[in-house]
Amino acid sequence: MEGQKSLRLHQKIFICVPEMNESLTGARWHSFRQRGGSGWHVHSWHQSFRLKFMRKNCNLIYYEGCGRRRRTEVGQKSEECVNSDSAVIAAFKVFQQELDTKHDKYERLVKSSRDITIESKRTIFLLHRVTSVPDVEEILNEADVKLDSVRQKIGQIAEELRGEDLHQFHRAITPGIQEYVEAVSFHHFIRHRTLISLEEINARLVFMKENKAVDEVTCPGPCVLTFQITPTDYLLGVADLTGELMRMCISSVGNGDMDTPFLLSGFLREIHDGFSFIGNTGPYEVSKKLHTLRQSLGKVEDACYTLRVRGSEIPKHMLADVFSSRAAHLDPDDAMP
């Protein structure tokens, strides 16, 4: 038989069947064992052949099958059969371009959100120095400069989202926006001792951008871009603010300020009451932040209790260490009744 070798050993025959379009050197040996008197049973791990065998004169085997085609060969033939001028192929190429453009824009927004988060955290770290410096206004002015740079980055996001649906890219920018709300609300509280509103935050997010002439309809010149922070991001940023106020309370006591903890306690109680009115009707993330808010309020109230009841027994230079140790061992479940 051409292209095949057969060797009979007792009741077992080894046959070498070359794969399709390959030489004999690339063939595989297959084992066939006689089963009864009607034919041969295939014993081989290689399953890429569909074989049919017949027995003749007890020593001949006729190969009537053919090897399966390789996937690469099938793929090449399928590509050759594709009509590049087809309307379906042209439509899917347009879909590919749209998805690639959307994914690239999403990644740019994620990077901008990370930059906003980093700058906002640096602003918060700077604002925590107000408890230990004599000139508070200097720190606040320096924080204003940092917040202006953060707003410029938000302006870049507004330019990226021009003509786009905000909710399609909201997940990419929400971490940075929440951190910005936390920083700007912390700055506003230190200066005015009140909570900044969502309208006041959005009023500062108005940008003037140069409008490039793309076609005849678009006229060159400056244009106004606005970025509106969603109520959910505002609530989540305010919830994160409570943790910074708790740290400010502990550091104020360490610097000998006995009035700030009581002021912060009342302010945090008002925020907690506002979140309690929302209850389970708000977004899922808000309910998760509420537990952290209660922990922060419990630590501040514990510090106020220690100042009021045992303040005369503890030296002022040791109050910060006492509060820090008590806050570390405070049970979160017992933080609030």
mmCIF file of C-alpha atoms in Angstrom:
data_model
loop_
_atom_site.group_PDB
_atom_site.id
_atom_site.type_symbol
_atom_site.label_atom_id
_atom_site.label_comp_id
_atom_site.label_asym_id
_atom_site.label_seq_id
_atom_site.Cartn_x
_atom_site.Cartn_y
_atom_site.Cartn_z
ATOM 1 C CA MET A 1 0.000 0.000 0.000
ATOM 2 C CA GLU A 2 1.532 3.302 -1.065
ATOM 3 C CA GLY A 3 2.426 5.711 1.696
ATOM 4 C CA GLN A 4 1.726 3.141 4.423
ATOM 5 C CA LYS A 5 3.699 0.485 6.253
ATOM 6 C CA SER A 6 2.140 -2.493 7.984
ATOM 7 C CA LEU A 7 3.743 -4.972 10.331
ATOM 8 C CA ARG A 8 1.884 -7.969 11.741
ATOM 9 C CA LEU A 9 2.916 -9.333 15.143
ATOM 10 C CA HIS A 10 0.676 -12.218 16.170
ATOM 11 C CA GLN A 11 -2.803 -10.674 16.416
ATOM 12 C CA LYS A 12 -1.703 -7.045 16.377
ATOM 13 C CA ILE A 13 -0.899 -4.840 13.403
ATOM 14 C CA PHE A 14 0.910 -1.500 13.515
ATOM 15 C CA ILE A 15 0.045 0.790 10.644
ATOM 16 C CA CYS A 16 1.672 4.130 9.979
ATOM 17 C CA VAL A 17 -0.755 6.609 8.451
ATOM 18 C CA PRO A 18 0.755 9.933 7.341
ATOM 19 C CA GLU A 19 -1.187 13.061 8.139
ATOM 20 C CA MET A 20 -2.667 15.084 5.356
ATOM 21 C CA ASN A 21 -0.112 16.945 3.195
ATOM 22 C CA GLU A 22 2.813 15.581 5.212
ATOM 23 C CA SER A 23 5.629 13.265 4.353
ATOM 24 C CA LEU A 24 6.063 9.852 5.863
ATOM 25 C CA THR A 25 8.574 11.210 8.326
ATOM 26 C CA GLY A 26 5.827 13.214 10.011
ATOM 27 C CA ALA A 27 3.423 10.257 10.219
ATOM 28 C CA ARG A 28 2.179 8.548 13.375
ATOM 29 C CA TRP A 29 1.993 4.820 14.143
ATOM 30 C CA HIS A 30 -1.453 3.484 14.986
ATOM 31 C CA SER A 31 -2.166 0.175 16.630
ATOM 32 C CA PHE A 32 -4.974 -2.111 15.437
ATOM 33 C CA ARG A 33 -5.869 -5.275 17.311
ATOM 34 C CA GLN A 34 -8.017 -8.039 15.900
ATOM 35 C CA ARG A 35 -11.469 -8.270 17.459
ATOM 36 C CA GLY A 36 -13.348 -11.456 16.657
ATOM 37 C CA GLY A 37 -13.273 -12.472 13.024
ATOM 38 C CA SER A 38 -14.892 -9.462 11.471
ATOM 39 C CA GLY A 39 -12.381 -6.693 11.655
ATOM 40 C CA TRP A 40 -9.839 -4.759 13.686
ATOM 41 C CA HIS A 41 -10.228 -2.580 16.767
ATOM 42 C CA VAL A 42 -8.326 0.713 16.839
ATOM 43 C CA HIS A 43 -5.934 1.278 19.769
ATOM 44 C CA SER A 44 -4.480 4.765 19.411
ATOM 45 C CA TRP A 45 -4.431 8.011 21.385
ATOM 46 C CA HIS A 46 -4.330 10.015 18.172
ATOM 47 C CA GLN A 47 -7.926 10.795 17.224
ATOM 48 C CA SER A 48 -7.351 13.018 14.195
ATOM 49 C CA PHE A 49 -8.256 10.317 11.665
ATOM 50 C CA ARG A 50 -11.525 8.797 10.581
ATOM 51 C CA LEU A 51 -10.538 5.320 9.388
ATOM 52 C CA LYS A 52 -12.386 2.437 7.808
ATOM 53 C CA PHE A 53 -10.695 -0.934 7.549
ATOM 54 C CA MET A 54 -11.458 -4.182 5.797
ATOM 55 C CA ARG A 55 -9.911 -7.568 6.316
ATOM 56 C CA LYS A 56 -8.748 -9.515 3.289
ATOM 57 C CA ASN A 57 -6.672 -12.711 3.235
ATOM 58 C CA CYS A 58 -5.859 -12.188 6.947
ATOM 59 C CA ASN A 59 -2.924 -9.919 6.184
ATOM 60 C CA LEU A 60 -4.169 -6.930 4.204
ATOM 61 C CA ILE A 61 -5.797 -3.778 5.478
ATOM 62 C CA TYR A 62 -7.334 -1.258 3.106
ATOM 63 C CA TYR A 63 -7.360 2.370 4.227
ATOM 64 C CA GLU A 64 -10.581 4.030 3.127
ATOM 65 C CA GLY A 65 -10.682 7.135 5.380
ATOM 66 C CA CYS A 66 -8.920 10.476 5.355
ATOM 67 C CA GLY A 67 -7.260 12.679 7.968
ATOM 68 C CA ARG A 68 -9.016 15.666 9.481
ATOM 69 C CA ARG A 69 -7.994 19.017 8.193
ATOM 70 C CA ARG A 70 -5.905 21.175 10.419
ATOM 71 C CA ARG A 71 -7.459 24.228 11.993
ATOM 72 C CA THR A 72 -4.880 26.482 10.372
ATOM 73 C CA GLU A 73 -5.736 25.147 6.941
ATOM 74 C CA VAL A 74 -9.446 25.570 7.599
ATOM 75 C CA GLY A 75 -8.844 29.115 8.863
ATOM 76 C CA GLN A 76 -6.804 30.018 5.809
ATOM 77 C CA LYS A 77 -9.467 28.701 3.458
ATOM 78 C CA SER A 78 -12.216 30.488 5.395
ATOM 79 C CA GLU A 79 -10.300 33.765 5.162
ATOM 80 C CA GLU A 80 -9.914 33.269 1.438
ATOM 81 C CA CYS A 81 -13.661 32.752 1.126
ATOM 82 C CA VAL A 82 -14.474 35.991 3.016
ATOM 83 C CA ASN A 83 -15.624 38.805 0.817
ATOM 84 C CA SER A 84 -13.983 42.007 2.024
ATOM 85 C CA ASP A 85 -16.563 44.083 0.167
ATOM 86 C CA SER A 86 -19.443 42.569 2.091
ATOM 87 C CA ALA A 87 -21.774 44.996 3.873
ATOM 88 C CA VAL A 88 -21.685 42.856 7.018
ATOM 89 C CA ILE A 89 -17.884 42.948 7.193
ATOM 90 C CA ALA A 90 -17.902 46.706 6.647
ATOM 91 C CA ALA A 91 -20.459 47.172 9.433
ATOM 92 C CA PHE A 92 -18.419 45.123 11.890
ATOM 93 C CA LYS A 93 -15.289 47.112 11.055
ATOM 94 C CA VAL A 94 -17.188 50.250 12.018
ATOM 95 C CA PHE A 95 -18.232 48.581 15.269
ATOM 96 C CA GLN A 96 -14.604 47.677 15.951
ATOM 97 C CA GLN A 97 -13.485 51.278 15.517
ATOM 98 C CA GLU A 98 -16.232 52.557 17.804
ATOM 99 C CA LEU A 99 -15.364 50.058 20.551
ATOM 100 C CA ASP A 100 -11.635 50.797 20.291
ATOM 101 C CA THR A 101 -12.331 54.530 20.542
ATOM 102 C CA LYS A 102 -14.540 54.017 23.573
ATOM 103 C CA HIS A 103 -12.006 51.801 25.342
ATOM 104 C CA ASP A 104 -9.174 54.265 24.691
ATOM 105 C CA LYS A 105 -11.264 57.109 26.102
ATOM 106 C CA TYR A 106 -12.152 54.983 29.137
ATOM 107 C CA GLU A 107 -8.471 54.353 29.875
ATOM 108 C CA ARG A 108 -7.659 58.062 29.568
ATOM 109 C CA LEU A 109 -10.447 58.868 32.024
ATOM 110 C CA VAL A 110 -9.144 56.275 34.487
ATOM 111 C CA LYS A 111 -5.692 57.870 34.344
ATOM 112 C CA SER A 112 -7.160 61.357 34.883
ATOM 113 C CA SER A 113 -9.182 60.051 37.832
ATOM 114 C CA ARG A 114 -6.021 58.639 39.426
ATOM 115 C CA ASP A 115 -4.261 61.987 39.034
ATOM 116 C CA ILE A 116 -7.222 63.747 40.673
ATOM 117 C CA THR A 117 -7.162 61.263 43.542
ATOM 118 C CA ILE A 118 -3.441 61.818 44.161
ATOM 119 C CA GLU A 119 -3.694 65.617 44.125
ATOM 120 C CA SER A 120 -6.792 65.593 46.335
ATOM 121 C CA LYS A 121 -5.074 63.396 48.920
ATOM 122 C CA ARG A 122 -2.096 65.748 48.960
ATOM 123 C CA THR A 123 -4.478 68.643 49.583
ATOM 124 C CA ILE A 124 -6.072 66.782 52.505
ATOM 125 C CA PHE A 125 -2.659 66.036 54.024
ATOM 126 C CA LEU A 126 -1.814 69.717 53.727
ATOM 127 C CA LEU A 127 -5.058 70.775 55.416
ATOM 128 C CA HIS A 128 -4.355 68.547 58.422
ATOM 129 C CA ARG A 129 -1.461 70.884 59.277
ATOM 130 C CA VAL A 130 -3.892 73.628 60.330
ATOM 131 C CA THR A 131 -4.025 72.166 63.843
ATOM 132 C CA SER A 132 -0.297 72.675 64.401
ATOM 133 C CA VAL A 133 0.555 75.964 62.638
ATOM 134 C CA PRO A 134 -0.157 79.503 63.844
ATOM 135 C CA ASP A 135 -1.087 80.909 60.404
ATOM 136 C CA VAL A 136 -4.092 78.912 59.202
ATOM 137 C CA GLU A 137 -4.838 81.243 56.313
ATOM 138 C CA GLU A 138 -1.508 80.496 54.675
ATOM 139 C CA ILE A 139 -2.310 76.780 54.634
ATOM 140 C CA LEU A 140 -5.760 77.463 53.214
ATOM 141 C CA ASN A 141 -4.357 79.633 50.423
ATOM 142 C CA GLU A 142 -1.853 76.952 49.498
ATOM 143 C CA ALA A 143 -4.680 74.427 49.454
ATOM 144 C CA ASP A 144 -6.638 76.726 47.114
ATOM 145 C CA VAL A 145 -3.806 76.539 44.603
ATOM 146 C CA LYS A 146 -3.792 72.748 44.756
ATOM 147 C CA LEU A 147 -7.560 72.576 44.360
ATOM 148 C CA ASP A 148 -7.338 74.832 41.299
ATOM 149 C CA SER A 149 -4.937 72.353 39.688
ATOM 150 C CA VAL A 150 -7.383 69.560 40.508
ATOM 151 C CA ARG A 151 -10.174 71.510 38.813
ATOM 152 C CA GLN A 152 -8.050 71.833 35.700
ATOM 153 C CA LYS A 153 -7.802 68.051 35.565
ATOM 154 C CA ILE A 154 -11.572 67.810 35.977
ATOM 155 C CA GLY A 155 -11.785 70.226 33.047
ATOM 156 C CA GLN A 156 -9.845 67.713 30.961
ATOM 157 C CA ILE A 157 -12.426 65.084 31.904
ATOM 158 C CA ALA A 158 -15.221 67.464 30.894
ATOM 159 C CA GLU A 159 -13.534 67.934 27.530
ATOM 160 C CA GLU A 160 -13.230 64.171 27.063
ATOM 161 C CA LEU A 161 -16.912 63.724 27.876
ATOM 162 C CA ARG A 162 -18.100 66.422 25.497
ATOM 163 C CA GLY A 163 -21.001 64.917 23.555
ATOM 164 C CA GLU A 164 -20.780 61.615 25.471
ATOM 165 C CA ASP A 165 -23.111 59.969 27.940
ATOM 166 C CA LEU A 166 -21.670 60.490 31.428
ATOM 167 C CA HIS A 167 -23.132 57.261 32.781
ATOM 168 C CA GLN A 168 -21.164 55.162 30.287
ATOM 169 C CA PHE A 169 -17.879 56.409 31.795
ATOM 170 C CA HIS A 170 -19.012 57.115 35.354
ATOM 171 C CA ARG A 171 -17.233 54.088 36.828
ATOM 172 C CA ALA A 172 -13.913 55.335 35.439
ATOM 173 C CA ILE A 173 -14.074 58.780 37.087
ATOM 174 C CA THR A 174 -16.060 58.256 40.288
ATOM 175 C CA PRO A 175 -13.054 57.495 42.605
ATOM 176 C CA GLY A 176 -11.329 60.746 41.713
ATOM 177 C CA ILE A 177 -14.531 62.808 41.926
ATOM 178 C CA GLN A 178 -15.316 61.436 45.394
ATOM 179 C CA GLU A 179 -11.820 62.291 46.571
ATOM 180 C CA TYR A 180 -12.171 65.808 45.175
ATOM 181 C CA VAL A 181 -15.499 66.292 47.010
ATOM 182 C CA GLU A 182 -13.811 65.140 50.209
ATOM 183 C CA ALA A 183 -10.932 67.594 49.774
ATOM 184 C CA VAL A 184 -13.041 70.614 48.836
ATOM 185 C CA SER A 185 -15.573 69.969 51.624
ATOM 186 C CA PHE A 186 -12.741 69.608 54.167
ATOM 187 C CA HIS A 187 -11.255 72.881 52.986
ATOM 188 C CA HIS A 188 -14.660 74.588 53.179
ATOM 189 C CA PHE A 189 -15.302 73.305 56.705
ATOM 190 C CA ILE A 190 -11.962 74.568 58.041
ATOM 191 C CA ARG A 191 -12.624 78.019 56.629
ATOM 192 C CA HIS A 192 -16.381 78.402 57.268
ATOM 193 C CA ARG A 193 -17.228 75.615 59.778
ATOM 194 C CA THR A 194 -20.118 74.499 57.559
ATOM 195 C CA LEU A 195 -20.774 71.819 54.975
ATOM 196 C CA ILE A 196 -20.430 72.853 51.353
ATOM 197 C CA SER A 197 -23.440 72.148 49.159
ATOM 198 C CA LEU A 198 -23.519 70.290 45.863
ATOM 199 C CA GLU A 199 -24.546 73.451 44.030
ATOM 200 C CA GLU A 200 -21.504 75.333 45.333
ATOM 201 C CA ILE A 201 -19.178 72.567 44.171
ATOM 202 C CA ASN A 202 -20.707 72.415 40.700
ATOM 203 C CA ALA A 203 -20.610 76.210 40.372
ATOM 204 C CA ARG A 204 -16.803 76.058 40.464
ATOM 205 C CA LEU A 205 -16.604 73.441 37.727
ATOM 206 C CA VAL A 206 -17.133 75.774 34.783
ATOM 207 C CA PHE A 207 -14.314 75.885 32.241
ATOM 208 C CA MET A 208 -13.460 77.941 29.188
ATOM 209 C CA LYS A 209 -11.996 75.860 26.384
ATOM 210 C CA GLU A 210 -10.865 76.723 22.884
ATOM 211 C CA ASN A 211 -13.237 75.255 20.321
ATOM 212 C CA LYS A 212 -11.360 73.820 17.345
ATOM 213 C CA ALA A 213 -12.855 74.233 13.894
ATOM 214 C CA VAL A 214 -13.484 70.687 12.725
ATOM 215 C CA ASP A 215 -15.992 71.393 9.977
ATOM 216 C CA GLU A 216 -17.960 74.253 8.553
ATOM 217 C CA VAL A 217 -20.660 73.992 11.196
ATOM 218 C CA THR A 218 -18.291 74.324 14.161
ATOM 219 C CA CYS A 219 -17.010 77.854 14.605
ATOM 220 C CA PRO A 220 -13.616 78.458 16.196
ATOM 221 C CA GLY A 221 -13.467 80.347 19.469
ATOM 222 C CA PRO A 222 -13.849 79.851 23.215
ATOM 223 C CA CYS A 223 -16.640 77.641 24.521
ATOM 224 C CA VAL A 224 -17.990 76.965 27.999
ATOM 225 C CA LEU A 225 -17.725 73.454 29.435
ATOM 226 C CA THR A 226 -19.409 72.384 32.648
ATOM 227 C CA PHE A 227 -19.007 69.263 34.742
ATOM 228 C CA GLN A 228 -21.839 68.246 37.035
ATOM 229 C CA ILE A 229 -21.023 66.042 40.016
ATOM 230 C CA THR A 230 -23.745 63.497 40.635
ATOM 231 C CA PRO A 231 -25.565 63.424 44.011
ATOM 232 C CA THR A 232 -24.220 59.932 44.664
ATOM 233 C CA ASP A 233 -20.597 61.050 44.324
ATOM 234 C CA TYR A 234 -21.352 64.026 46.558
ATOM 235 C CA LEU A 235 -22.829 61.827 49.301
ATOM 236 C CA LEU A 236 -19.930 59.369 49.128
ATOM 237 C CA GLY A 237 -17.407 62.203 49.334
ATOM 238 C CA VAL A 238 -19.148 63.692 52.379
ATOM 239 C CA ALA A 239 -19.169 60.275 54.020
ATOM 240 C CA ASP A 240 -15.393 60.066 53.541
ATOM 241 C CA LEU A 241 -15.079 63.545 55.033
ATOM 242 C CA THR A 242 -16.131 62.211 58.445
ATOM 243 C CA GLY A 243 -12.936 60.172 58.697
ATOM 244 C CA GLU A 244 -10.799 63.255 58.122
ATOM 245 C CA LEU A 245 -12.781 65.185 60.729
ATOM 246 C CA MET A 246 -12.178 62.402 63.238
ATOM 247 C CA ARG A 247 -8.405 62.638 62.625
ATOM 248 C CA MET A 248 -8.609 66.396 62.950
ATOM 249 C CA CYS A 249 -10.331 65.960 66.328
ATOM 250 C CA ILE A 250 -7.564 63.736 67.710
ATOM 251 C CA SER A 251 -4.759 65.987 66.448
ATOM 252 C CA SER A 252 -6.522 69.086 67.852
ATOM 253 C CA VAL A 253 -6.614 67.565 71.317
ATOM 254 C CA GLY A 254 -2.934 66.707 71.049
ATOM 255 C CA ASN A 255 -2.207 70.379 70.338
ATOM 256 C CA GLY A 256 -4.199 71.540 73.338
ATOM 257 C CA ASP A 257 -7.377 72.613 71.508
ATOM 258 C CA MET A 258 -10.261 71.482 73.746
ATOM 259 C CA ASP A 259 -13.075 73.231 71.847
ATOM 260 C CA THR A 260 -12.701 71.711 68.388
ATOM 261 C CA PRO A 261 -13.683 68.136 69.431
ATOM 262 C CA PHE A 262 -17.066 69.306 70.729
ATOM 263 C CA LEU A 263 -17.642 71.354 67.574
ATOM 264 C CA LEU A 264 -16.772 68.364 65.397
ATOM 265 C CA SER A 265 -18.989 66.083 67.467
ATOM 266 C CA GLY A 266 -22.066 68.210 66.813
ATOM 267 C CA PHE A 267 -21.202 68.569 63.127
ATOM 268 C CA LEU A 268 -20.729 64.822 62.673
ATOM 269 C CA ARG A 269 -23.995 64.171 64.509
ATOM 270 C CA GLU A 270 -25.835 66.366 61.976
ATOM 271 C CA ILE A 271 -24.214 64.523 59.066
ATOM 272 C CA HIS A 272 -25.148 61.194 60.602
ATOM 273 C CA ASP A 273 -28.750 62.289 61.060
ATOM 274 C CA GLY A 274 -28.891 63.350 57.415
ATOM 275 C CA PHE A 275 -27.592 59.977 56.243
ATOM 276 C CA SER A 276 -30.048 58.212 58.562
ATOM 277 C CA PHE A 277 -32.942 59.920 56.785
ATOM 278 C CA ILE A 278 -31.751 58.354 53.525
ATOM 279 C CA GLY A 279 -31.831 54.864 55.039
ATOM 280 C CA ASN A 280 -32.034 52.001 52.572
ATOM 281 C CA THR A 281 -33.560 54.140 49.829
ATOM 282 C CA GLY A 282 -30.211 55.536 48.720
ATOM 283 C CA PRO A 283 -27.484 53.917 46.618
ATOM 284 C CA TYR A 284 -25.832 50.749 47.823
ATOM 285 C CA GLU A 285 -22.453 52.451 48.317
ATOM 286 C CA VAL A 286 -23.986 54.971 50.730
ATOM 287 C CA SER A 287 -25.164 52.234 53.098
ATOM 288 C CA LYS A 288 -21.621 50.808 53.141
ATOM 289 C CA LYS A 289 -20.143 54.222 54.008
ATOM 290 C CA LEU A 290 -22.657 54.696 56.818
ATOM 291 C CA HIS A 291 -20.928 52.080 58.968
ATOM 292 C CA THR A 292 -17.597 53.939 58.696
ATOM 293 C CA LEU A 293 -19.379 57.196 59.487
ATOM 294 C CA ARG A 294 -20.751 55.693 62.696
ATOM 295 C CA GLN A 295 -17.289 54.509 63.689
ATOM 296 C CA SER A 296 -15.834 57.995 63.195
ATOM 297 C CA LEU A 297 -18.666 59.606 65.179
ATOM 298 C CA GLY A 298 -18.221 57.092 67.985
ATOM 299 C CA LYS A 299 -14.494 57.876 68.272
ATOM 300 C CA VAL A 300 -15.153 61.632 68.399
ATOM 301 C CA GLU A 301 -17.870 61.234 71.027
ATOM 302 C CA ASP A 302 -15.583 59.006 73.079
ATOM 303 C CA ALA A 303 -12.919 61.729 72.945
ATOM 304 C CA CYS A 304 -15.450 64.358 74.054
ATOM 305 C CA TYR A 305 -16.558 62.103 76.910
ATOM 306 C CA THR A 306 -12.964 61.666 78.081
ATOM 307 C CA LEU A 307 -12.365 65.418 77.940
ATOM 308 C CA ARG A 308 -15.527 66.250 79.858
ATOM 309 C CA VAL A 309 -15.344 63.547 82.529
ATOM 310 C CA ARG A 310 -11.633 62.797 82.942
ATOM 311 C CA GLY A 311 -10.020 65.831 81.331
ATOM 312 C CA SER A 312 -8.793 67.184 84.654
ATOM 313 C CA GLU A 313 -7.157 63.868 85.564
ATOM 314 C CA ILE A 314 -5.043 63.487 82.399
ATOM 315 C CA PRO A 315 -2.228 65.919 81.520
ATOM 316 C CA LYS A 316 -2.803 67.782 78.283
ATOM 317 C CA HIS A 317 0.359 66.465 76.651
ATOM 318 C CA MET A 318 -0.898 62.892 77.162
ATOM 319 C CA LEU A 319 -4.435 63.356 75.873
ATOM 320 C CA ALA A 320 -3.606 62.572 72.247
ATOM 321 C CA ASP A 321 -1.951 59.254 73.195
ATOM 322 C CA VAL A 322 -4.908 58.313 75.394
ATOM 323 C CA PHE A 323 -7.424 59.064 72.637
ATOM 324 C CA SER A 324 -5.413 57.229 70.025
ATOM 325 C CA SER A 325 -5.219 54.090 72.159
ATOM 326 C CA ARG A 326 -8.916 54.275 73.047
ATOM 327 C CA ALA A 327 -9.876 54.764 69.408
ATOM 328 C CA ALA A 328 -7.783 51.765 68.384
ATOM 329 C CA HIS A 329 -9.497 49.494 70.921
ATOM 330 C CA LEU A 330 -12.979 50.917 70.443
ATOM 331 C CA ASP A 331 -15.447 48.216 69.439
ATOM 332 C CA PRO A 332 -17.183 49.287 66.190
ATOM 333 C CA ASP A 333 -20.437 47.626 67.261
ATOM 334 C CA ASP A 334 -20.457 49.611 70.520
ATOM 335 C CA ALA A 335 -19.425 52.892 68.936
ATOM 336 C CA MET A 336 -23.027 54.115 68.833
ATOM 337 C CA PRO A 337 -26.157 52.940 70.580
#
